[in-house]
mmCIF file of C-alpha atoms and ligand atoms in Angstrom:
data_model
loop_
_atom_site.group_PDB
_atom_site.id
_atom_site.type_symbol
_atom_site.label_atom_id
_atom_site.label_comp_id
_atom_site.label_asym_id
_atom_site.label_seq_id
_atom_site.Cartn_x
_atom_site.Cartn_y
_atom_site.Cartn_z
ATOM 1 C CA MET A 1 -87.388 16.198 -3.871
ATOM 2 C CA GLY A 2 -88.451 17.877 -7.101
ATOM 3 C CA ARG A 3 -85.164 19.358 -7.504
ATOM 4 C CA LEU A 4 -83.356 15.908 -7.214
ATOM 5 C CA ASP A 5 -85.673 14.591 -9.614
ATOM 6 C CA GLN A 6 -84.077 17.548 -11.846
ATOM 7 C CA LEU A 7 -80.504 16.681 -11.041
ATOM 8 C CA GLY A 8 -80.373 13.234 -11.666
ATOM 9 C CA ALA A 9 -82.344 13.485 -15.046
ATOM 10 C CA ILE A 10 -78.863 14.728 -15.331
ATOM 11 C CA THR A 11 -77.002 11.871 -16.998
ATOM 12 C CA SER A 12 -74.951 10.974 -19.362
ATOM 13 C CA VAL A 13 -76.959 7.770 -19.887
ATOM 14 C CA PRO A 14 -81.083 7.897 -20.959
ATOM 15 C CA GLY A 15 -83.067 6.069 -18.115
ATOM 16 C CA GLU A 16 -80.826 5.655 -15.856
ATOM 17 C CA VAL A 17 -78.110 8.674 -13.307
ATOM 18 C CA THR A 18 -74.707 8.490 -14.291
ATOM 19 C CA ARG A 19 -72.643 11.666 -14.048
ATOM 20 C CA LEU A 20 -68.429 12.006 -13.824
ATOM 21 C CA TYR A 21 -66.174 14.038 -13.189
ATOM 22 C CA LEU A 22 -65.848 17.095 -15.406
ATOM 23 C CA THR A 23 -67.961 15.985 -17.900
ATOM 24 C CA LYS A 24 -70.736 17.998 -19.839
ATOM 25 C CA GLU A 25 -73.556 16.320 -17.242
ATOM 26 C CA HIS A 26 -72.006 16.948 -14.442
ATOM 27 C CA ARG A 27 -71.228 21.018 -16.495
ATOM 28 C CA ALA A 28 -75.511 20.779 -17.024
ATOM 29 C CA ALA A 29 -75.239 20.027 -13.077
ATOM 30 C CA ALA A 30 -73.278 22.495 -11.723
ATOM 31 C CA ASP A 31 -74.899 24.606 -13.671
ATOM 32 C CA VAL A 32 -78.927 24.081 -12.188
ATOM 33 C CA VAL A 33 -76.999 24.129 -8.307
ATOM 34 C CA ALA A 34 -75.463 27.188 -8.669
ATOM 35 C CA GLY A 35 -78.482 28.751 -9.801
ATOM 36 C CA TRP A 36 -80.651 27.530 -6.612
ATOM 37 C CA MET A 37 -77.562 28.870 -4.899
ATOM 38 C CA ARG A 38 -78.203 32.273 -6.360
ATOM 39 C CA ASP A 39 -82.202 32.341 -5.895
ATOM 40 C CA ALA A 40 -81.262 31.141 -1.712
ATOM 41 C CA GLY A 41 -79.866 34.122 -2.645
ATOM 42 C CA LEU A 42 -76.135 33.231 -2.338
ATOM 43 C CA ALA A 43 -73.166 34.696 -4.425
ATOM 44 C CA VAL A 44 -72.382 31.981 -6.457
ATOM 45 C CA SER A 45 -68.628 30.863 -7.736
ATOM 46 C CA HIS A 46 -66.666 28.472 -9.116
ATOM 47 C CA ASP A 47 -63.508 27.264 -8.340
ATOM 48 C CA ALA A 48 -60.643 25.718 -10.000
ATOM 49 C CA ALA A 49 -61.663 22.201 -9.286
ATOM 50 C CA GLY A 50 -64.957 22.424 -10.733
ATOM 51 C CA THR A 51 -66.711 22.337 -7.569
ATOM 52 C CA VAL A 52 -69.863 25.561 -7.262
ATOM 53 C CA VAL A 53 -69.421 27.858 -4.132
ATOM 54 C CA GLY A 54 -72.498 29.358 -2.821
ATOM 55 C CA ARG A 55 -71.765 32.099 0.005
ATOM 56 C CA ALA A 56 -73.536 34.100 2.634
ATOM 57 C CA ASP A 57 -71.280 36.383 4.726
ATOM 58 C CA GLY A 58 -71.714 36.349 8.522
ATOM 59 C CA ALA A 59 -72.764 39.278 10.527
ATOM 60 C CA THR A 60 -69.514 39.631 12.190
ATOM 61 C CA SER A 61 -66.714 41.137 9.468
ATOM 62 C CA GLY A 62 -64.189 38.357 8.920
ATOM 63 C CA ALA A 63 -66.031 36.342 10.201
ATOM 64 C CA ARG A 64 -64.604 32.751 10.202
ATOM 65 C CA THR A 65 -66.846 30.455 7.656
ATOM 66 C CA LEU A 66 -68.696 27.498 7.794
ATOM 67 C CA LEU A 67 -68.830 25.080 4.783
ATOM 68 C CA ILE A 68 -71.199 23.308 4.550
ATOM 69 C CA GLY A 69 -71.480 20.194 1.282
ATOM 70 C CA SER A 70 -71.606 17.632 -0.312
ATOM 71 C CA HIS A 71 -71.223 15.729 -3.871
ATOM 72 C CA ILE A 72 -72.967 15.901 -7.197
ATOM 73 C CA ASP A 73 -71.378 13.566 -8.949
ATOM 74 C CA THR A 74 -72.236 10.226 -9.027
ATOM 75 C CA VAL A 75 -71.729 6.509 -9.903
ATOM 76 C CA ARG A 76 -72.507 4.343 -13.070
ATOM 77 C CA ASN A 77 -76.942 3.775 -12.507
ATOM 78 C CA ALA A 78 -77.146 5.315 -9.143
ATOM 79 C CA GLY A 79 -79.139 6.811 -7.141
ATOM 80 C CA ARG A 80 -80.981 10.122 -6.871
ATOM 81 C CA TYR A 81 -79.645 10.700 -3.141
ATOM 82 C CA ASP A 82 -75.942 9.880 -2.386
ATOM 83 C CA GLY A 83 -74.283 13.429 -2.925
ATOM 84 C CA CYS A 84 -77.047 15.715 -4.005
ATOM 85 C CA LEU A 85 -79.477 15.152 -1.121
ATOM 86 C CA GLY A 86 -76.403 17.629 0.347
ATOM 87 C CA VAL A 87 -76.034 20.192 -1.238
ATOM 88 C CA VAL A 88 -80.497 20.614 -2.426
ATOM 89 C CA LEU A 89 -80.673 20.074 1.426
ATOM 90 C CA ALA A 90 -78.996 22.304 2.132
ATOM 91 C CA ILE A 91 -79.587 25.211 -0.034
ATOM 92 C CA GLU A 92 -82.652 24.907 1.107
ATOM 93 C CA ALA A 93 -81.435 25.655 4.546
ATOM 94 C CA MET A 94 -79.957 29.129 3.835
ATOM 95 C CA ALA A 95 -82.716 29.617 1.543
ATOM 96 C CA GLU A 96 -85.227 29.815 4.414
ATOM 97 C CA LEU A 97 -83.303 31.005 7.422
ATOM 98 C CA ARG A 98 -83.419 33.970 4.655
ATOM 99 C CA ARG A 99 -86.235 33.857 4.738
ATOM 100 C CA LEU A 100 -86.449 33.548 8.451
ATOM 101 C CA GLY A 101 -84.124 37.278 8.214
ATOM 102 C CA LYS A 102 -81.700 35.127 10.453
ATOM 103 C CA CYS A 103 -78.159 36.790 9.862
ATOM 104 C CA LEU A 104 -75.693 33.771 11.081
ATOM 105 C CA PRO A 105 -72.486 35.385 13.279
ATOM 106 C CA PHE A 106 -70.098 33.267 10.969
ATOM 107 C CA ALA A 107 -70.208 33.202 7.577
ATOM 108 C CA VAL A 108 -71.282 29.822 5.418
ATOM 109 C CA GLU A 109 -69.752 28.441 2.414
ATOM 110 C CA VAL A 110 -71.943 25.489 0.410
ATOM 111 C CA LEU A 111 -70.259 23.465 -1.495
ATOM 112 C CA ALA A 112 -70.773 20.803 -4.671
ATOM 113 C CA PHE A 113 -67.817 19.078 -4.786
ATOM 114 C CA GLY A 114 -67.217 17.244 -8.358
ATOM 115 C CA ASP A 115 -65.493 14.461 -7.610
ATOM 116 C CA GLU A 116 -66.298 12.547 -4.512
ATOM 117 C CA GLU A 117 -66.865 8.919 -6.351
ATOM 118 C CA GLY A 118 -63.276 9.052 -7.863
ATOM 119 C CA VAL A 119 -65.418 7.056 -10.844
ATOM 120 C CA ARG A 120 -64.117 9.521 -13.843
ATOM 121 C CA PHE A 121 -60.714 9.460 -12.403
ATOM 122 C CA PRO A 122 -58.151 6.694 -10.642
ATOM 123 C CA LYS A 123 -58.238 8.814 -7.967
ATOM 124 C CA THR A 124 -60.495 10.602 -5.832
ATOM 125 C CA LEU A 125 -62.173 13.018 -3.374
ATOM 126 C CA THR A 126 -60.008 15.211 -6.363
ATOM 127 C CA SER A 127 -62.062 18.289 -5.959
ATOM 128 C CA SER A 128 -62.378 18.619 -2.016
ATOM 129 C CA ARG A 129 -58.945 17.328 -1.489
ATOM 130 C CA ALA A 130 -58.097 21.122 -4.183
ATOM 131 C CA VAL A 131 -59.458 22.710 -0.274
ATOM 132 C CA ALA A 132 -57.812 20.986 2.351
ATOM 133 C CA GLY A 133 -55.066 21.926 0.126
ATOM 134 C CA THR A 134 -53.819 18.046 0.265
ATOM 135 C CA LEU A 135 -53.512 16.651 -3.357
ATOM 136 C CA ASP A 136 -51.255 15.043 -4.465
ATOM 137 C CA ASP A 137 -47.700 16.628 -6.787
ATOM 138 C CA ASP A 138 -49.464 13.886 -9.938
ATOM 139 C CA VAL A 139 -52.719 14.535 -9.497
ATOM 140 C CA LEU A 140 -53.111 16.765 -13.111
ATOM 141 C CA ASP A 141 -51.809 14.223 -14.951
ATOM 142 C CA ILE A 142 -54.178 11.382 -13.686
ATOM 143 C CA LYS A 143 -55.759 9.554 -16.675
ATOM 144 C CA ASP A 144 -59.142 8.725 -17.013
ATOM 145 C CA ALA A 145 -60.127 4.988 -19.114
ATOM 146 C CA ASP A 146 -59.803 6.964 -22.804
ATOM 147 C CA GLY A 147 -56.455 8.364 -21.738
ATOM 148 C CA VAL A 148 -57.278 11.950 -20.652
ATOM 149 C CA PRO A 149 -55.629 13.481 -17.912
ATOM 150 C CA LEU A 150 -57.141 15.036 -15.658
ATOM 151 C CA LYS A 151 -55.328 18.635 -16.700
ATOM 152 C CA GLU A 152 -56.909 18.503 -19.854
ATOM 153 C CA ALA A 153 -60.634 17.249 -18.768
ATOM 154 C CA LEU A 154 -60.259 20.559 -16.041
ATOM 155 C CA THR A 155 -59.474 23.485 -19.128
ATOM 156 C CA LYS A 156 -61.794 21.615 -21.263
ATOM 157 C CA PHE A 157 -64.129 21.938 -18.424
ATOM 158 C CA GLY A 158 -63.352 25.885 -17.961
ATOM 159 C CA CYS A 159 -60.767 25.243 -15.472
ATOM 160 C CA ASP A 160 -56.554 26.814 -15.190
ATOM 161 C CA PRO A 161 -55.265 23.519 -13.718
ATOM 162 C CA ALA A 162 -52.918 26.521 -12.638
ATOM 163 C CA LYS A 163 -55.097 27.162 -9.962
ATOM 164 C CA LEU A 164 -55.931 24.093 -8.624
ATOM 165 C CA LYS A 165 -53.810 24.485 -5.951
ATOM 166 C CA LYS A 166 -54.931 28.114 -5.264
ATOM 167 C CA VAL A 167 -58.360 26.678 -3.928
ATOM 168 C CA ALA A 168 -56.521 25.559 -1.075
ATOM 169 C CA ARG A 169 -58.225 27.531 2.218
ATOM 170 C CA ASP A 170 -56.005 28.596 5.035
ATOM 171 C CA PRO A 171 -57.243 27.322 8.051
ATOM 172 C CA GLY A 172 -57.886 29.551 10.228
ATOM 173 C CA ALA A 173 -60.700 30.675 8.180
ATOM 174 C CA VAL A 174 -63.064 27.864 8.489
ATOM 175 C CA LEU A 175 -64.759 26.834 11.619
ATOM 176 C CA GLY A 176 -65.582 23.670 10.393
ATOM 177 C CA TYR A 177 -66.691 20.959 7.062
ATOM 178 C CA VAL A 178 -69.976 19.632 8.534
ATOM 179 C CA GLU A 179 -72.003 17.498 5.744
ATOM 180 C CA VAL A 180 -76.156 15.914 5.239
ATOM 181 C CA HIS A 181 -75.452 12.650 3.241
ATOM 182 C CA ILE A 182 -78.227 9.759 3.015
ATOM 183 C CA GLU A 183 -76.680 6.413 5.758
ATOM 184 C CA GLN A 184 -75.945 4.047 2.544
ATOM 185 C CA GLY A 185 -76.524 1.427 4.773
ATOM 186 C CA PRO A 186 -79.925 0.002 7.232
ATOM 187 C CA VAL A 187 -79.085 0.945 10.463
ATOM 188 C CA LEU A 188 -81.737 3.695 11.058
ATOM 189 C CA GLU A 189 -84.521 2.545 9.252
ATOM 190 C CA ALA A 190 -83.196 -1.330 11.553
ATOM 191 C CA GLU A 191 -84.001 1.919 14.259
ATOM 192 C CA GLY A 192 -86.573 3.097 12.979
ATOM 193 C CA LEU A 193 -84.970 6.790 13.074
ATOM 194 C CA PRO A 194 -84.974 9.466 10.241
ATOM 195 C CA ILE A 195 -81.669 11.000 11.495
ATOM 196 C CA GLY A 196 -78.496 10.775 12.874
ATOM 197 C CA VAL A 197 -75.159 11.796 13.725
ATOM 198 C CA VAL A 198 -71.698 10.275 12.044
ATOM 199 C CA THR A 199 -69.523 9.048 14.622
ATOM 200 C CA ALA A 200 -65.961 8.501 12.314
ATOM 201 C CA ILE A 201 -65.863 7.822 8.547
ATOM 202 C CA SER A 202 -64.707 4.910 7.661
ATOM 203 C CA GLY A 203 -60.960 5.051 5.482
ATOM 204 C CA ALA A 204 -60.351 2.841 2.859
ATOM 205 C CA ASN A 205 -58.033 2.304 0.289
ATOM 206 C CA ARG A 206 -57.845 1.522 -3.383
ATOM 207 C CA PHE A 207 -56.007 -0.382 -5.815
ATOM 208 C CA ARG A 208 -55.051 -1.856 -9.411
ATOM 209 C CA ILE A 209 -53.845 -5.261 -9.963
ATOM 210 C CA GLU A 210 -52.102 -5.952 -13.173
ATOM 211 C CA VAL A 211 -52.254 -9.912 -13.136
ATOM 212 C CA THR A 212 -49.369 -11.144 -16.453
ATOM 213 C CA GLY A 213 -49.853 -14.038 -17.885
ATOM 214 C CA LYS A 214 -49.333 -15.800 -21.533
ATOM 215 C CA ALA A 215 -52.253 -15.030 -24.161
ATOM 216 C CA GLY A 216 -52.889 -17.986 -26.510
ATOM 217 C CA HIS A 217 -55.025 -20.008 -28.614
ATOM 218 C CA ALA A 218 -57.998 -21.800 -27.302
ATOM 219 C CA GLY A 219 -58.359 -24.674 -28.928
ATOM 220 C CA THR A 220 -54.397 -25.837 -29.503
ATOM 221 C CA VAL A 221 -52.771 -24.425 -26.320
ATOM 222 C CA PRO A 222 -52.893 -27.930 -23.825
ATOM 223 C CA MET A 223 -54.298 -26.395 -19.811
ATOM 224 C CA PRO A 224 -51.022 -26.865 -17.866
ATOM 225 C CA GLN A 225 -49.239 -25.193 -20.233
ATOM 226 C CA ARG A 226 -51.351 -22.373 -19.704
ATOM 227 C CA ARG A 227 -50.259 -19.766 -17.819
ATOM 228 C CA ASP A 228 -54.009 -17.930 -18.072
ATOM 229 C CA ALA A 229 -54.617 -14.386 -16.462
ATOM 230 C CA LEU A 230 -57.351 -14.245 -16.930
ATOM 231 C CA ALA A 231 -58.098 -17.886 -14.677
ATOM 232 C CA GLY A 232 -55.364 -16.791 -12.166
ATOM 233 C CA ALA A 233 -58.028 -13.216 -11.297
ATOM 234 C CA ALA A 234 -60.513 -14.758 -10.492
ATOM 235 C CA GLU A 235 -58.849 -16.711 -8.154
ATOM 236 C CA MET A 236 -57.914 -14.194 -6.087
ATOM 237 C CA VAL A 237 -61.131 -12.077 -6.492
ATOM 238 C CA LEU A 238 -62.277 -15.130 -4.439
ATOM 239 C CA ALA A 239 -59.199 -15.346 -2.081
ATOM 240 C CA VAL A 240 -60.152 -11.650 -1.528
ATOM 241 C CA GLU A 241 -63.973 -12.355 -0.345
ATOM 242 C CA ARG A 242 -62.617 -14.821 1.386
ATOM 243 C CA MET A 243 -59.773 -12.825 3.219
ATOM 244 C CA ALA A 244 -63.095 -10.285 4.046
ATOM 245 C CA ARG A 245 -64.544 -12.768 4.958
ATOM 246 C CA GLU A 246 -62.643 -14.110 7.614
ATOM 247 C CA THR A 247 -61.753 -10.821 9.317
ATOM 248 C CA ALA A 248 -64.149 -8.535 11.276
ATOM 249 C CA GLY A 249 -64.874 -5.281 10.720
ATOM 250 C CA LEU A 250 -62.976 -5.307 7.539
ATOM 251 C CA VAL A 251 -64.733 -5.158 3.859
ATOM 252 C CA ALA A 252 -63.287 -5.657 0.549
ATOM 253 C CA THR A 253 -64.617 -5.485 -2.941
ATOM 254 C CA VAL A 254 -63.448 -6.444 -6.830
ATOM 255 C CA GLY A 255 -65.886 -3.766 -8.874
ATOM 256 C CA GLN A 256 -64.178 -3.980 -11.785
ATOM 257 C CA ILE A 257 -62.602 -6.747 -13.660
ATOM 258 C CA THR A 258 -60.912 -6.295 -17.396
ATOM 259 C CA ALA A 259 -59.237 -9.670 -19.876
ATOM 260 C CA LYS A 260 -56.854 -8.111 -22.833
ATOM 261 C CA PRO A 261 -57.130 -9.297 -24.648
ATOM 262 C CA GLY A 262 -60.554 -10.288 -24.456
ATOM 263 C CA ALA A 263 -61.876 -12.664 -26.860
ATOM 264 C CA VAL A 264 -63.075 -15.683 -26.859
ATOM 265 C CA ASN A 265 -61.055 -18.160 -27.936
ATOM 266 C CA VAL A 266 -57.462 -16.004 -26.663
ATOM 267 C CA VAL A 267 -56.233 -17.269 -23.084
ATOM 268 C CA ALA A 268 -55.836 -14.282 -21.478
ATOM 269 C CA GLY A 269 -52.474 -12.726 -21.283
ATOM 270 C CA GLU A 270 -53.547 -10.172 -18.910
ATOM 271 C CA ALA A 271 -56.670 -8.363 -16.460
ATOM 272 C CA ILE A 272 -56.702 -5.806 -14.814
ATOM 273 C CA LEU A 273 -58.792 -6.106 -11.522
ATOM 274 C CA THR A 274 -59.523 -3.110 -8.724
ATOM 275 C CA LEU A 275 -59.451 -3.502 -5.218
ATOM 276 C CA ASP A 276 -61.447 -1.375 -2.577
ATOM 277 C CA ILE A 277 -60.461 -1.862 0.759
ATOM 278 C CA ARG A 278 -61.624 -0.274 4.030
ATOM 279 C CA SER A 279 -62.310 -0.865 7.575
ATOM 280 C CA PRO A 280 -63.342 2.115 10.119
ATOM 281 C CA VAL A 281 -59.969 0.580 12.293
ATOM 282 C CA ASP A 282 -56.651 1.553 10.121
ATOM 283 C CA ARG A 283 -54.779 -1.339 11.631
ATOM 284 C CA THR A 284 -57.035 -3.569 10.268
ATOM 285 C CA ARG A 285 -57.117 -1.867 7.004
ATOM 286 C CA ARG A 286 -53.264 -2.072 7.014
ATOM 287 C CA ARG A 287 -52.953 -5.159 8.106
ATOM 288 C CA GLY A 288 -55.801 -6.435 5.523
ATOM 289 C CA ILE A 289 -54.179 -5.346 2.754
ATOM 290 C CA GLN A 290 -50.687 -6.879 4.143
ATOM 291 C CA GLN A 291 -52.586 -9.799 3.626
ATOM 292 C CA ILE A 292 -54.064 -9.956 0.342
ATOM 293 C CA ASP A 293 -50.412 -8.889 -1.264
ATOM 294 C CA GLN A 294 -49.364 -11.705 0.317
ATOM 295 C CA GLU A 295 -52.529 -14.384 -0.798
ATOM 296 C CA LEU A 296 -52.101 -12.620 -4.427
ATOM 297 C CA ARG A 297 -48.193 -13.937 -5.394
ATOM 298 C CA SER A 298 -48.765 -17.118 -3.935
ATOM 299 C CA ILE A 299 -51.502 -16.880 -6.067
ATOM 300 C CA ALA A 300 -49.701 -15.815 -9.211
ATOM 301 C CA ARG A 301 -46.484 -18.304 -8.412
ATOM 302 C CA ARG A 302 -48.173 -21.190 -8.130
ATOM 303 C CA ARG A 303 -49.950 -20.363 -11.681
ATOM 304 C CA HIS A 304 -46.629 -18.812 -13.262
ATOM 305 C CA LEU A 305 -48.043 -15.571 -13.693
ATOM 306 C CA THR A 306 -46.847 -12.153 -12.070
ATOM 307 C CA VAL A 307 -49.256 -9.962 -10.663
ATOM 308 C CA ASN A 308 -49.068 -6.032 -9.549
ATOM 309 C CA MET A 309 -50.686 -4.309 -6.886
ATOM 310 C CA VAL A 310 -50.403 -0.283 -6.991
ATOM 311 C CA GLU A 311 -52.382 1.911 -5.133
ATOM 312 C CA THR A 312 -54.262 4.724 -6.759
ATOM 313 C CA TYR A 313 -56.252 6.444 -3.340
ATOM 314 C CA GLY A 314 -55.846 6.102 0.384
ATOM 315 C CA GLU A 315 -57.525 7.735 3.103
ATOM 316 C CA LYS A 316 -57.473 7.332 6.871
ATOM 317 C CA SER A 317 -60.686 6.726 9.153
ATOM 318 C CA ALA A 318 -61.997 9.953 9.716
ATOM 319 C CA THR A 319 -63.024 10.853 13.356
ATOM 320 C CA CYS A 320 -65.870 13.483 13.598
ATOM 321 C CA ASP A 321 -65.621 16.597 15.957
ATOM 322 C CA GLN A 322 -67.382 15.689 19.045
ATOM 323 C CA ARG A 323 -68.087 19.666 19.726
ATOM 324 C CA PHE A 324 -70.156 19.203 16.088
ATOM 325 C CA ILE A 325 -71.515 15.720 17.150
ATOM 326 C CA SER A 326 -72.814 17.512 20.189
ATOM 327 C CA HIS A 327 -74.058 20.044 18.682
ATOM 328 C CA LEU A 328 -76.063 18.511 15.954
ATOM 329 C CA THR A 329 -77.081 16.170 18.750
ATOM 330 C CA THR A 330 -78.415 19.112 20.862
ATOM 331 C CA ALA A 331 -79.719 20.455 17.910
ATOM 332 C CA ALA A 332 -82.263 17.575 16.966
ATOM 333 C CA ASP A 333 -83.184 16.895 20.173
ATOM 334 C CA ALA A 334 -84.872 20.656 19.937
ATOM 335 C CA LEU A 335 -86.730 18.952 17.073
ATOM 336 C CA GLY A 336 -87.254 15.885 20.026
ATOM 337 C CA GLN A 337 -85.733 13.673 16.954
ATOM 338 C CA THR A 338 -83.400 11.197 18.418
ATOM 339 C CA ALA A 339 -79.590 11.443 16.919
ATOM 340 C CA TYR A 340 -78.989 8.643 16.906
ATOM 341 C CA GLY A 341 -75.125 7.842 17.079
ATOM 342 C CA LEU A 342 -73.288 5.571 14.274
ATOM 343 C CA PRO A 343 -70.126 5.362 11.909
ATOM 344 C CA SER A 344 -70.506 5.330 8.208
ATOM 345 C CA GLY A 345 -68.944 1.978 6.245
ATOM 346 C CA ALA A 346 -69.379 4.123 3.130
ATOM 347 C CA GLY A 347 -66.657 7.048 1.849
ATOM 348 C CA HIS A 348 -67.326 11.137 2.350
ATOM 349 C CA ASP A 349 -65.869 14.355 1.282
ATOM 350 C CA GLY A 350 -64.778 14.954 5.279
ATOM 351 C CA LEU A 351 -62.083 12.270 4.591
ATOM 352 C CA ALA A 352 -60.633 14.835 2.740
ATOM 353 C CA MET A 353 -62.194 18.176 4.800
ATOM 354 C CA ILE A 354 -60.796 16.765 8.036
ATOM 355 C CA LYS A 355 -57.405 17.585 6.495
ATOM 356 C CA LEU A 356 -58.255 20.583 6.873
ATOM 357 C CA CYS A 357 -60.658 21.879 9.695
ATOM 358 C CA PRO A 358 -63.648 19.624 12.795
ATOM 359 C CA ILE A 359 -66.200 17.656 11.100
ATOM 360 C CA GLY A 360 -69.365 16.938 11.426
ATOM 361 C CA MET A 361 -72.121 14.896 9.608
ATOM 362 C CA LEU A 362 -75.883 14.419 9.802
ATOM 363 C CA PHE A 363 -77.754 10.922 8.179
ATOM 364 C CA VAL A 364 -80.553 10.377 6.529
ATOM 365 C CA ARG A 365 -82.654 7.150 6.637
ATOM 366 C CA CYS A 366 -83.282 5.538 3.029
ATOM 367 C CA LYS A 367 -84.802 2.522 2.315
ATOM 368 C CA GLY A 368 -83.292 -0.494 2.832
ATOM 369 C CA GLY A 369 -79.481 0.960 3.319
ATOM 370 C CA VAL A 370 -79.684 0.856 -0.518
ATOM 371 C CA SER A 371 -77.698 3.175 -1.918
ATOM 372 C CA HIS A 372 -75.276 3.073 -5.639
ATOM 373 C CA HIS A 373 -77.898 1.817 -6.750
ATOM 374 C CA PRO A 374 -81.098 3.525 -8.678
ATOM 375 C CA ASP A 375 -83.538 2.152 -6.222
ATOM 376 C CA GLU A 376 -81.746 4.380 -3.893
ATOM 377 C CA ALA A 377 -85.143 6.215 -1.793
ATOM 378 C CA VAL A 378 -85.327 8.514 0.790
ATOM 379 C CA LYS A 379 -89.095 9.858 2.278
ATOM 380 C CA ALA A 380 -89.845 13.640 1.655
ATOM 381 C CA ASP A 381 -90.704 14.640 5.736
ATOM 382 C CA ASP A 382 -86.766 12.782 6.687
ATOM 383 C CA VAL A 383 -85.512 14.517 4.209
ATOM 384 C CA GLU A 384 -87.682 17.489 6.211
ATOM 385 C CA ILE A 385 -86.340 16.716 9.552
ATOM 386 C CA ALA A 386 -83.219 16.564 8.271
ATOM 387 C CA THR A 387 -83.032 20.154 7.197
ATOM 388 C CA ARG A 388 -84.410 21.671 9.899
ATOM 389 C CA THR A 389 -81.893 19.779 12.387
ATOM 390 C CA LEU A 390 -79.359 21.870 10.070
ATOM 391 C CA MET A 391 -81.416 24.657 10.272
ATOM 392 C CA GLU A 392 -81.459 24.322 14.084
ATOM 393 C CA PHE A 393 -77.900 24.115 14.025
ATOM 394 C CA LEU A 394 -76.938 26.577 11.916
ATOM 395 C CA VAL A 395 -78.703 29.139 14.689
ATOM 396 C CA ARG A 396 -79.606 28.585 17.718
ATOM 397 C CA VAL A 397 -76.634 25.452 18.594
ATOM 398 C CA CYS A 398 -74.028 28.018 17.100
ATOM 399 C CA THR A 399 -74.952 31.325 17.982
ATOM 400 C CA THR A 400 -75.519 30.974 21.744
ATOM 401 C CA GLY A 401 -72.586 31.007 22.494
ATOM 402 C CA ARG A 402 -71.168 27.686 22.442
ATOM 403 C CA ALA A 403 -68.497 28.877 19.725
ATOM 404 C CA ILE A 404 -68.173 25.794 17.191
ATOM 405 C CA ALA A 405 -64.483 25.571 17.341
HETATM 406 O O1 HGY B 501 -67.090 4.661 -2.080
HETATM 407 C C1 HGY B 501 -67.480 5.830 -1.068
HETATM 408 O O2 HGY B 501 -67.991 5.372 0.196
HETATM 409 C C2 HGY B 501 -68.462 7.237 -1.838
HETATM 410 O O3 HGY B 501 -69.569 6.559 -1.776
HETATM 411 N N1 HGY B 501 -67.773 7.368 -2.286
HETATM 412 MN MN1 MN B 502 -72.030 9.994 -1.183
HETATM 413 MN MN1 MN B 503 -71.040 6.928 -3.443
#
């Protein structure tokens, strides 16, 4: 828990937790995590996407590798447990297994991904997509809000962009990917349970929506002649909210809005919105996107505006592997814990890793289901139960001849 407080103190904004991909804060956190990995007896390397990799070879040479990971980047003004808990907990589990003299028949690599949140750059899951070998061709050219291309940010971070595509793993060499993460929802707390086994991760799509009207003098342009991009965008935000409220199993969020030129006495000529839309059912999400597209176009037509919806990210829903679900359930049972099965509304690196290998996830109860907020909180006892469940999963279940894959 102290380690999570220590990571939480590495931030670009004093007094809150904000640590974005490839920043100096990411570098500082990666170096601290690398030290903990070394203390746990793991061989440490850094891949060309900025991921810290801690490896323990298996007892059998040439054995395949089980990947265990999560992310150490955060949203703005984040909590201390989203992502970091899974990395710190995996390192602790490996350190404890070493202390107990347990050697696994397969290799294990703990991965501390640097870009799960996708807050700095418009695309997200860059570091896990690099491992999975599914990066978009244009990925090196995407730019952050200051116009810095990913290629330049990687170089400044100490990575060689030319090697980014070589991070991809051989699927034949990987047993699977397991992640421990806070639930970021209220279910486990409502059930009075410390841990849960994830059944599926909701797919998500993100868009940049550009609304264009005509800038003008706030004092002289008559109301009927205005083509106010910000007022139009505001109506669109409410249309998105209404459509999502009316669609079961779908959530949609406009998290950011920017008006240009952005002055108190100027009618906005341009407004930029972000849209995040999710559903565990891909068809529901696709239909929701179509419906939003139509609604925004009709609002724009009525207001003599133009609207352009550009997709910046999309990942289909990911179903967790049945063998991982049963192995994690057996491990929880062995500790006398209930292995409550539940889907994840939040996105995770497993959405990318499923393209490489089977995935499994273990959730940890979090207070009030709060996340992406400084009030994010977990109980040390629940973290200990999750750590022991992961260890049980690694030792007893996987070495009882019931090979994972
Ligand atoms: O947005 C998400 O669901 C994740 O926290 N990145
Ligand atoms: Mn997360
Ligand atoms: Mn998050």
